[in-house]
Amino acid sequence: MILQTEDIEGFEQQYRRTFVNSLAGFRQAVLVGTKSVAGEPNLAIFNSLIHLGANPALFGLVSRPDTVPRDTLQNILQTKHYTLNYVSGDLFEKAHHTSARYPKGVSEFEKAGFQEDYRAGTDAPFVKEAYVKIALRLEQTIDLSINGTVLLIGSVFMVELDDAILGTDGFVHLSGENALVSQGLDAYFIPQPLGRLPYAKPKI
Amino acid sequence: MILQTEDIEGFEQQYRRTFVNSLAGFRQAVLVGTKSVAGEPNLAIFNSLIHLGANPALFGLVSRPDTVPRDTLQNILQTKHYTLNYVSGDLFEKAHHTSARYPKGVSEFEKAGFQEDYRAGTDAPFVKEAYVKIALRLEQTIDLSINGTVLLIGSVFMVELDDAILGTDGFVHLSGENALVSQGLDAYFIPQPLGRLPYAKPKI
């Protein structure tokens, strides 16, 4: 079938949200850990992580007004620090539960069944169960006026991972940990490797 | 192991690029189709698609100065139209080959072994072999001064997909087509479903 602008605009709101979100495809499921100025830990699942550059190491995170817990955004803006935590596929139900809207002061760590973990250099909480833990410092905030979303640009200042998943060429073998991948707002997957390919050279 | 800022900065350039890129995790592999003002078709693989909003349906695409073919960016800026094409995992070698740097005027469609396909409403080329075809109109360009990357914001004005993969709630079942997923610059996967979960409600 072919869907045009007017078809998509004509969809019922929840249907359209599911359609457009899932149409954007697969992405890394990330648990974002933050702490409020008052010291309350917060954990929320995001699927909008993007790689922006390797030197310096910069990641972007999109905070959408309609789908993302506002506490996370507020904590990042106030404390400048946040953590990215990757968990394996068997924890997908717990990870998804961090999207429930709890009132301020309730810890999603406790409610979803994850343990807080701390490292020197930041007050932001990590997820103990995560097989990769990344600490980010907010470098820049970009307001996308077109629809009120916010792009948070952060620099990586700490990465913790198991020696065994770091390849000799620098490649991080996330799929060896049954990495949790998401699509749309509620679908979860693990990646099945097809292979790695050499740098593509033009055919003569 | 724990890696700090200075460890990452100290990596050899290619190692760091592989490390940081792969650390960002899994994402939708997208073949971006464009046409130059002179009428030359161009096809390039991207892994930086992000969902920005459902109403209007907006997708972002990050164009990095170091890794992305400049022809694609130039064509989008000049013609305002581009296509996103999702192919299945069995085509991963062809898809990867679109990242080879061919001189202007050489078609990556031909070199990688894909067929051009056209639809009413846009001159931008689609990939005939793609199981999902999306047409986008450039709405806004955001220069990320922090490292010279460009965020292209486009609105979806046409989607073509098989009726069978559109669920009754609007969910697009991409994994039924062995969707091609990528990690870093050279690793490819297909997603294996864990399940979909109901909207997360707070535990009382």
CSV table of C-alpha atoms in Angstrom, one decimal:
chain,number,residue,atom,x,y,z
A,1,MET,CA,0.0,0.0,0.0
A,2,ILE,CA,1.0,3.6,-0.5
A,3,LEU,CA,0.3,6.1,2.3
A,4,GLN,CA,0.4,9.8,1.6
A,5,THR,CA,0.7,12.8,3.9
A,6,GLU,CA,-3.1,13.1,4.2
A,7,ASP,CA,-3.5,9.4,5.1
A,8,ILE,CA,-0.9,9.7,7.9
A,9,GLU,CA,-2.5,12.9,9.1
A,10,GLY,CA,-5.9,11.2,9.1
A,11,PHE,CA,-4.8,8.3,11.3
A,12,GLU,CA,-6.3,8.2,14.8
A,13,GLN,CA,-3.7,9.8,17.2
A,14,GLN,CA,-2.6,6.6,19.0
A,15,TYR,CA,-2.5,4.7,15.7
A,16,ARG,CA,-0.4,7.4,14.1
A,17,ARG,CA,2.0,7.5,17.1
A,18,THR,CA,2.5,3.8,16.9
A,19,PHE,CA,2.9,3.9,13.1
A,20,VAL,CA,5.5,6.7,12.9
A,21,ASN,CA,7.5,5.5,15.9
A,22,SER,CA,7.7,1.9,14.7
A,23,LEU,CA,8.4,3.1,11.1
A,24,ALA,CA,11.6,4.7,12.3
A,25,GLY,CA,13.0,1.2,12.9
A,26,PHE,CA,15.3,-0.4,15.4
A,27,ARG,CA,17.5,1.3,17.9
A,28,GLN,CA,19.6,0.8,20.9
A,29,ALA,CA,17.5,0.5,24.1
A,30,VAL,CA,19.2,2.7,26.8
A,31,LEU,CA,18.4,3.2,30.4
A,32,VAL,CA,19.2,6.8,31.3
A,33,GLY,CA,20.2,7.3,35.0
A,34,THR,CA,20.1,10.7,36.6
A,35,LYS,CA,19.8,12.3,40.0
A,36,SER,CA,17.8,15.4,40.9
A,37,VAL,CA,19.4,18.3,42.8
A,38,ALA,CA,17.5,17.0,45.8
A,39,GLY,CA,19.4,13.7,45.4
A,40,GLU,CA,16.5,11.5,44.1
A,41,PRO,CA,17.6,8.9,41.6
A,42,ASN,CA,15.7,8.5,38.3
A,43,LEU,CA,15.8,5.9,35.6
A,44,ALA,CA,14.1,6.0,32.2
A,45,ILE,CA,14.3,4.0,29.0
A,46,PHE,CA,15.2,6.0,25.8
A,47,ASN,CA,15.5,4.8,22.3
A,48,SER,CA,16.8,8.0,20.7
A,49,LEU,CA,20.5,7.7,21.2
A,50,ILE,CA,22.7,8.9,18.3
A,51,HIS,CA,26.4,8.9,17.6
A,52,LEU,CA,27.5,12.4,16.8
A,53,GLY,CA,31.3,12.1,16.7
A,54,ALA,CA,34.3,10.1,17.9
A,55,ASN,CA,36.8,12.9,18.7
A,56,PRO,CA,35.6,14.2,21.1
A,57,ALA,CA,33.2,11.3,21.8
A,58,LEU,CA,29.8,12.9,21.5
A,59,PHE,CA,26.4,11.2,21.8
A,60,GLY,CA,23.0,12.8,21.2
A,61,LEU,CA,19.8,12.0,23.0
A,62,VAL,CA,16.4,13.3,21.8
A,63,SER,CA,13.9,14.2,24.5
A,64,ARG,CA,10.4,14.4,23.0
A,65,PRO,CA,7.7,16.3,24.8
A,66,ASP,CA,5.1,13.6,24.3
A,67,THR,CA,6.9,10.4,25.2
A,68,VAL,CA,9.8,11.1,27.5
A,69,PRO,CA,9.7,11.4,31.3
A,70,ARG,CA,10.3,15.1,32.1
A,71,ASP,CA,12.2,14.3,35.2
A,72,THR,CA,15.2,12.9,33.2
A,73,LEU,CA,15.4,16.1,31.1
A,74,GLN,CA,15.1,18.4,34.1
A,75,ASN,CA,17.8,16.4,36.0
A,76,ILE,CA,20.2,16.5,33.1
A,77,LEU,CA,19.7,20.2,32.6
A,78,GLN,CA,20.3,20.9,36.3
A,79,THR,CA,23.1,18.5,37.2
A,80,LYS,CA,24.8,18.2,33.7
A,81,HIS,CA,25.6,14.5,34.3
A,82,TYR,CA,23.7,11.4,33.1
A,83,THR,CA,24.5,7.7,32.6
A,84,LEU,CA,23.6,5.4,29.7
A,85,ASN,CA,23.2,1.8,30.7
A,86,TYR,CA,22.8,-1.2,28.3
A,87,VAL,CA,21.0,-4.2,29.7
A,88,SER,CA,20.6,-7.6,28.1
A,89,GLY,CA,17.4,-8.9,26.4
A,90,ASP,CA,16.3,-11.1,29.3
A,91,LEU,CA,15.7,-7.8,31.3
A,92,PHE,CA,13.3,-6.3,28.7
A,93,GLU,CA,10.3,-6.3,31.0
A,94,LYS,CA,12.1,-4.5,33.8
A,95,ALA,CA,13.6,-2.1,31.3
A,96,HIS,CA,10.2,-1.3,29.8
A,97,HIS,CA,8.7,-0.7,33.3
A,98,THR,CA,11.0,2.3,33.7
A,99,SER,CA,8.7,4.1,31.3
A,100,ALA,CA,5.8,4.1,33.8
A,101,ARG,CA,5.0,7.5,35.1
A,102,TYR,CA,5.8,7.6,38.8
A,103,PRO,CA,5.4,10.8,40.8
A,104,LYS,CA,8.6,12.7,41.7
A,105,GLY,CA,10.5,11.2,44.5
A,106,VAL,CA,9.7,7.6,43.6
A,107,SER,CA,12.7,5.7,42.3
A,108,GLU,CA,12.2,3.8,39.0
A,109,PHE,CA,15.3,1.8,40.0
A,110,GLU,CA,13.3,0.3,42.9
A,111,LYS,CA,10.0,0.0,41.1
A,112,ALA,CA,11.5,-1.7,38.0
A,113,GLY,CA,13.8,-3.9,40.0
A,114,PHE,CA,17.3,-2.5,39.2
A,115,GLN,CA,20.1,-1.7,41.6
A,116,GLU,CA,21.7,1.7,41.8
A,117,ASP,CA,25.5,1.7,41.3
A,118,TYR,CA,28.0,4.5,41.7
A,119,ARG,CA,31.4,5.3,40.4
A,120,ALA,CA,33.9,8.0,41.3
A,121,GLY,CA,33.6,11.1,39.2
A,122,THR,CA,29.9,11.5,39.1
A,123,ASP,CA,26.8,11.5,41.3
A,124,ALA,CA,24.6,10.1,38.5
A,125,PRO,CA,23.5,6.6,39.2
A,126,PHE,CA,24.4,3.6,37.0
A,127,VAL,CA,22.4,0.4,36.7
A,128,LYS,CA,24.3,-2.4,38.4
A,129,GLU,CA,22.9,-5.0,36.1
A,130,ALA,CA,24.0,-3.2,32.9
A,131,TYR,CA,26.8,-4.8,30.9
A,132,VAL,CA,27.9,-1.4,29.5
A,133,LYS,CA,27.9,1.7,31.6
A,134,ILE,CA,28.6,5.1,30.1
A,135,ALA,CA,28.8,8.5,31.9
A,136,LEU,CA,28.0,11.7,29.9
A,137,ARG,CA,28.4,15.3,30.6
A,138,LEU,CA,25.9,17.7,29.0
A,139,GLU,CA,27.8,19.9,26.5
A,140,GLN,CA,25.0,21.5,24.5
A,141,THR,CA,21.2,21.6,24.4
A,142,ILE,CA,19.5,22.3,21.0
A,143,ASP,CA,15.8,23.2,21.0
A,144,LEU,CA,14.1,21.9,17.8
A,145,SER,CA,11.5,24.6,17.4
A,146,ILE,CA,9.8,22.6,14.7
A,147,ASN,CA,8.0,20.4,17.2
A,148,GLY,CA,9.4,21.2,20.7
A,149,THR,CA,11.8,18.4,21.0
A,150,VAL,CA,15.2,18.9,22.6
A,151,LEU,CA,18.5,17.4,21.4
A,152,LEU,CA,20.9,16.9,24.3
A,153,ILE,CA,24.5,16.6,23.2
A,154,GLY,CA,26.8,15.0,25.8
A,155,SER,CA,30.4,14.0,25.9
A,156,VAL,CA,31.4,10.5,27.1
A,157,PHE,CA,33.8,10.8,30.1
A,158,MET,CA,33.6,7.2,31.4
A,159,VAL,CA,32.9,3.8,29.9
A,160,GLU,CA,32.8,0.6,31.9
A,161,LEU,CA,32.6,-2.7,30.1
A,162,ASP,CA,33.8,-6.3,30.3
A,163,ASP,CA,37.3,-6.8,28.8
A,164,ALA,CA,35.9,-9.7,26.8
A,165,ILE,CA,33.6,-7.6,24.6
A,166,LEU,CA,36.2,-5.1,23.5
A,167,GLY,CA,37.7,-6.3,20.2
A,168,THR,CA,41.3,-5.8,19.2
A,169,ASP,CA,40.2,-3.1,16.7
A,170,GLY,CA,38.1,-1.2,19.2
A,171,PHE,CA,34.8,-2.8,18.2
A,172,VAL,CA,32.4,-3.3,21.2
A,173,HIS,CA,30.7,-6.7,20.8
A,174,LEU,CA,27.4,-5.8,22.3
A,175,SER,CA,25.6,-8.6,20.6
A,176,GLY,CA,27.6,-11.1,22.6
A,177,GLU,CA,25.7,-9.8,25.6
A,178,ASN,CA,22.3,-10.3,24.0
A,179,ALA,CA,21.9,-6.5,23.7
A,180,LEU,CA,18.4,-5.2,24.2
A,181,VAL,CA,17.2,-3.4,21.0
A,182,SER,CA,13.8,-1.7,20.7
A,183,GLN,CA,11.4,-0.6,18.0
A,184,GLY,CA,8.7,1.9,18.5
A,185,LEU,CA,7.5,2.3,22.1
A,186,ASP,CA,6.9,-1.2,23.2
A,187,ALA,CA,8.7,-3.8,21.0
A,188,TYR,CA,11.9,-5.5,22.0
A,189,PHE,CA,14.5,-7.6,20.2
A,190,ILE,CA,18.0,-9.0,20.4
A,191,PRO,CA,20.3,-8.8,17.5
A,192,GLN,CA,21.4,-11.8,15.5
A,193,PRO,CA,24.8,-11.2,13.8
A,194,LEU,CA,25.1,-11.4,10.0
A,195,GLY,CA,28.7,-10.4,10.0
A,196,ARG,CA,31.2,-7.5,9.8
A,197,LEU,CA,32.4,-6.3,6.4
A,198,PRO,CA,35.7,-4.7,5.3
A,199,TYR,CA,35.8,-1.0,4.5
A,200,ALA,CA,33.9,-0.7,1.1
A,201,LYS,CA,36.2,0.1,-1.8
A,202,PRO,CA,34.9,1.2,-5.2
A,203,LYS,CA,34.6,-1.6,-7.8
A,204,ILE,CA,36.9,-0.9,-10.8
B,1,MET,CA,37.6,-2.3,32.6
B,2,ILE,CA,36.9,1.4,33.1
B,3,LEU,CA,37.9,3.9,30.4
B,4,GLN,CA,38.2,7.6,31.2
B,5,THR,CA,38.3,10.6,28.9
B,6,GLU,CA,42.0,10.5,28.6
B,7,ASP,CA,42.0,6.8,27.7
B,8,ILE,CA,39.5,7.4,24.9
B,9,GLU,CA,41.4,10.5,23.7
B,10,GLY,CA,44.6,8.4,23.7
B,11,PHE,CA,43.2,5.7,21.4
B,12,GLU,CA,44.7,5.5,17.9
B,13,GLN,CA,42.3,7.4,15.5
B,14,GLN,CA,40.8,4.4,13.7
B,15,TYR,CA,40.5,2.4,16.9
B,16,ARG,CA,38.7,5.3,18.6
B,17,ARG,CA,36.4,5.7,15.7
B,18,THR,CA,35.4,2.1,15.7
B,19,PHE,CA,35.1,2.1,19.5
B,20,VAL,CA,32.9,5.2,19.8
B,21,ASN,CA,30.7,4.3,16.8
B,22,SER,CA,30.1,0.7,17.9
B,23,LEU,CA,29.5,1.9,21.5
B,24,ALA,CA,26.5,3.8,20.3
B,25,GLY,CA,24.8,0.5,19.7
B,26,PHE,CA,22.3,-0.8,17.2
B,27,ARG,CA,20.3,1.2,14.7
B,28,GLN,CA,18.2,0.9,11.6
B,29,ALA,CA,20.2,0.6,8.5
B,30,VAL,CA,18.8,3.0,5.9
B,31,LEU,CA,19.6,3.4,2.2
B,32,VAL,CA,19.2,7.1,1.4
B,33,GLY,CA,18.3,7.8,-2.2
B,34,THR,CA,18.8,11.2,-3.8
B,35,LYS,CA,19.2,12.8,-7.2
B,36,SER,CA,21.5,15.7,-8.0
B,37,VAL,CA,20.2,18.8,-9.8
B,38,ALA,CA,22.0,17.4,-12.9
B,39,GLY,CA,19.8,14.3,-12.6
B,40,GLU,CA,22.4,11.8,-11.3
B,41,PRO,CA,21.0,9.2,-8.8
B,42,ASN,CA,22.9,8.6,-5.6
B,43,LEU,CA,22.5,5.9,-2.9
B,44,ALA,CA,24.2,5.8,0.5
B,45,ILE,CA,23.8,3.8,3.7
B,46,PHE,CA,23.1,5.7,6.9
B,47,ASN,CA,22.7,4.5,10.4
B,48,SER,CA,21.7,7.8,12.0
B,49,LEU,CA,18.0,7.9,11.5
B,50,ILE,CA,16.0,9.3,14.5
B,51,HIS,CA,12.3,9.7,15.2
B,52,LEU,CA,11.5,13.3,16.1
B,53,GLY,CA,7.7,13.3,16.1
B,54,ALA,CA,4.6,11.7,14.9
B,55,ASN,CA,2.4,14.7,14.1
B,56,PRO,CA,3.7,15.9,11.8
B,57,ALA,CA,5.7,12.8,11.1
B,58,LEU,CA,9.3,14.0,11.3
B,59,PHE,CA,12.5,12.0,11.0
B,60,GLY,CA,16.1,13.3,11.7
B,61,LEU,CA,19.2,12.2,9.9
B,62,VAL,CA,22.7,13.1,11.0
B,63,SER,CA,25.3,13.8,8.4
B,64,ARG,CA,28.8,13.6,9.9
B,65,PRO,CA,31.6,15.3,8.1
B,66,ASP,CA,33.9,12.3,8.5
B,67,THR,CA,31.9,9.3,7.5
B,68,VAL,CA,29.0,10.3,5.3
B,69,PRO,CA,29.1,10.7,1.5
B,70,ARG,CA,28.9,14.5,0.8
B,71,ASP,CA,26.9,13.9,-2.4
B,72,THR,CA,23.9,12.8,-0.4
B,73,LEU,CA,24.0,15.9,1.8
B,74,GLN,CA,24.5,18.3,-1.2
B,75,ASN,CA,21.6,16.6,-3.1
B,76,ILE,CA,19.2,16.9,-0.2
B,77,LEU,CA,20.1,20.6,0.4
B,78,GLN,CA,19.6,21.4,-3.3
B,79,THR,CA,16.5,19.3,-4.2
B,80,LYS,CA,14.9,19.0,-0.7
B,81,HIS,CA,13.7,15.5,-1.4
B,82,TYR,CA,15.2,12.2,-0.3
B,83,THR,CA,14.1,8.6,0.2
B,84,LEU,CA,14.7,6.1,3.0
B,85,ASN,CA,14.8,2.5,1.9
B,86,TYR,CA,14.8,-0.5,4.2
B,87,VAL,CA,16.2,-3.7,2.9
B,88,SER,CA,16.3,-7.2,4.4
B,89,GLY,CA,19.3,-8.8,6.0
B,90,ASP,CA,20.2,-11.0,3.0
B,91,LEU,CA,21.2,-7.8,1.1
B,92,PHE,CA,23.7,-6.6,3.7
B,93,GLU,CA,26.7,-6.9,1.5
B,94,LYS,CA,25.1,-4.8,-1.3
B,95,ALA,CA,23.9,-2.3,1.2
B,96,HIS,CA,27.3,-1.9,2.7
B,97,HIS,CA,28.8,-1.4,-0.7
B,98,THR,CA,26.9,1.9,-1.1
B,99,SER,CA,29.4,3.3,1.4
B,100,ALA,CA,32.2,3.0,-1.1
B,101,ARG,CA,33.4,6.4,-2.4
B,102,TYR,CA,32.6,6.7,-6.1
B,103,PRO,CA,33.3,9.8,-8.1
B,104,LYS,CA,30.4,12.1,-8.9
B,105,GLY,CA,28.3,10.8,-11.7
B,106,VAL,CA,28.8,7.1,-10.9
B,107,SER,CA,25.6,5.6,-9.6
B,108,GLU,CA,25.8,3.6,-6.4
B,109,PHE,CA,22.6,1.9,-7.4
B,110,GLU,CA,24.4,0.3,-10.3
B,111,LYS,CA,27.6,-0.4,-8.5
B,112,ALA,CA,26.0,-2.0,-5.5
B,113,GLY,CA,23.5,-3.9,-7.5
B,114,PHE,CA,20.2,-2.2,-6.6
B,115,GLN,CA,17.5,-1.0,-9.0
B,116,GLU,CA,16.2,2.5,-9.1
B,117,ASP,CA,12.5,2.9,-8.7
B,118,TYR,CA,10.3,6.0,-9.0
B,119,ARG,CA,6.9,7.1,-7.7
B,120,ALA,CA,4.7,10.0,-8.5
B,121,GLY,CA,5.3,13.1,-6.3
B,122,THR,CA,9.1,13.0,-6.2
B,123,ASP,CA,12.1,12.8,-8.5
B,124,ALA,CA,14.2,11.2,-5.7
B,125,PRO,CA,15.0,7.5,-6.5
B,126,PHE,CA,13.7,4.6,-4.4
B,127,VAL,CA,15.3,1.2,-4.1
B,128,LYS,CA,13.1,-1.3,-5.9
B,129,GLU,CA,14.3,-4.2,-3.6
B,130,ALA,CA,13.4,-2.3,-0.4
B,131,TYR,CA,10.5,-3.7,1.6
B,132,VAL,CA,9.7,-0.2,3.0
B,133,LYS,CA,10.1,3.0,1.0
B,134,ILE,CA,9.7,6.4,2.6
B,135,ALA,CA,9.8,9.8,0.9
B,136,LEU,CA,11.0,12.8,2.9
B,137,ARG,CA,10.9,16.6,2.3
B,138,LEU,CA,13.7,18.6,4.0
B,139,GLU,CA,12.1,20.9,6.6
B,140,GLN,CA,15.0,22.2,8.5
B,141,THR,CA,18.8,21.9,8.7
B,142,ILE,CA,20.6,22.3,12.0
B,143,ASP,CA,24.3,22.8,12.1
B,144,LEU,CA,25.8,21.3,15.2
B,145,SER,CA,28.7,23.7,15.7
B,146,ILE,CA,30.2,21.6,18.4
B,147,ASN,CA,31.7,19.2,15.8
B,148,GLY,CA,30.5,20.2,12.4
B,149,THR,CA,27.8,17.6,12.0
B,150,VAL,CA,24.5,18.5,10.4
B,151,LEU,CA,21.0,17.4,11.5
B,152,LEU,CA,18.6,17.1,8.6
B,153,ILE,CA,14.9,17.3,9.7
B,154,GLY,CA,12.5,15.9,7.1
B,155,SER,CA,8.8,15.3,7.0
B,156,VAL,CA,7.4,12.0,5.8
B,157,PHE,CA,5.2,12.6,2.8
B,158,MET,CA,4.9,9.0,1.4
B,159,VAL,CA,5.3,5.5,2.8
B,160,GLU,CA,5.1,2.4,0.7
B,161,LEU,CA,4.9,-1.0,2.5
B,162,ASP,CA,3.3,-4.4,2.2
B,163,ASP,CA,-0.2,-4.5,3.7
B,164,ALA,CA,0.9,-7.7,5.6
B,165,ILE,CA,3.4,-5.9,7.8
B,166,LEU,CA,1.1,-3.1,9.0
B,167,GLY,CA,-0.6,-4.2,12.2
B,168,THR,CA,-4.1,-3.4,13.3
B,169,ASP,CA,-2.8,-0.9,15.9
B,170,GLY,CA,-0.5,0.9,13.4
B,171,PHE,CA,2.7,-1.0,14.3
B,172,VAL,CA,5.0,-1.7,11.4
B,173,HIS,CA,6.3,-5.3,11.7
B,174,LEU,CA,9.7,-4.7,10.2
B,175,SER,CA,11.3,-7.8,11.8
B,176,GLY,CA,9.0,-10.0,9.7
B,177,GLU,CA,11.0,-8.8,6.8
B,178,ASN,CA,14.4,-9.7,8.4
B,179,ALA,CA,15.1,-6.0,8.7
B,180,LEU,CA,18.7,-5.0,8.3
B,181,VAL,CA,20.1,-3.5,11.5
B,182,SER,CA,23.6,-2.1,11.9
B,183,GLN,CA,26.2,-1.3,14.6
B,184,GLY,CA,29.2,0.9,14.1
B,185,LEU,CA,30.4,1.3,10.5
B,186,ASP,CA,30.6,-2.3,9.4
B,187,ALA,CA,28.6,-4.8,11.5
B,188,TYR,CA,25.2,-6.1,10.4
B,189,PHE,CA,22.4,-7.9,12.2
B,190,ILE,CA,18.8,-9.0,12.0
B,191,PRO,CA,16.5,-8.5,14.9
B,192,GLN,CA,15.1,-11.5,16.8
B,193,PRO,CA,11.8,-10.6,18.6
B,194,LEU,CA,11.4,-10.8,22.3
B,195,GLY,CA,7.9,-9.4,22.4
B,196,ARG,CA,5.8,-6.3,22.7
B,197,LEU,CA,4.7,-5.1,26.1
B,198,PRO,CA,1.6,-3.2,27.2
B,199,TYR,CA,1.9,0.5,28.1
B,200,ALA,CA,3.8,0.6,31.4
B,201,LYS,CA,1.6,1.5,34.4
B,202,PRO,CA,2.9,2.4,37.8
B,203,LYS,CA,2.9,-0.4,40.4
B,204,ILE,CA,0.8,0.5,43.3
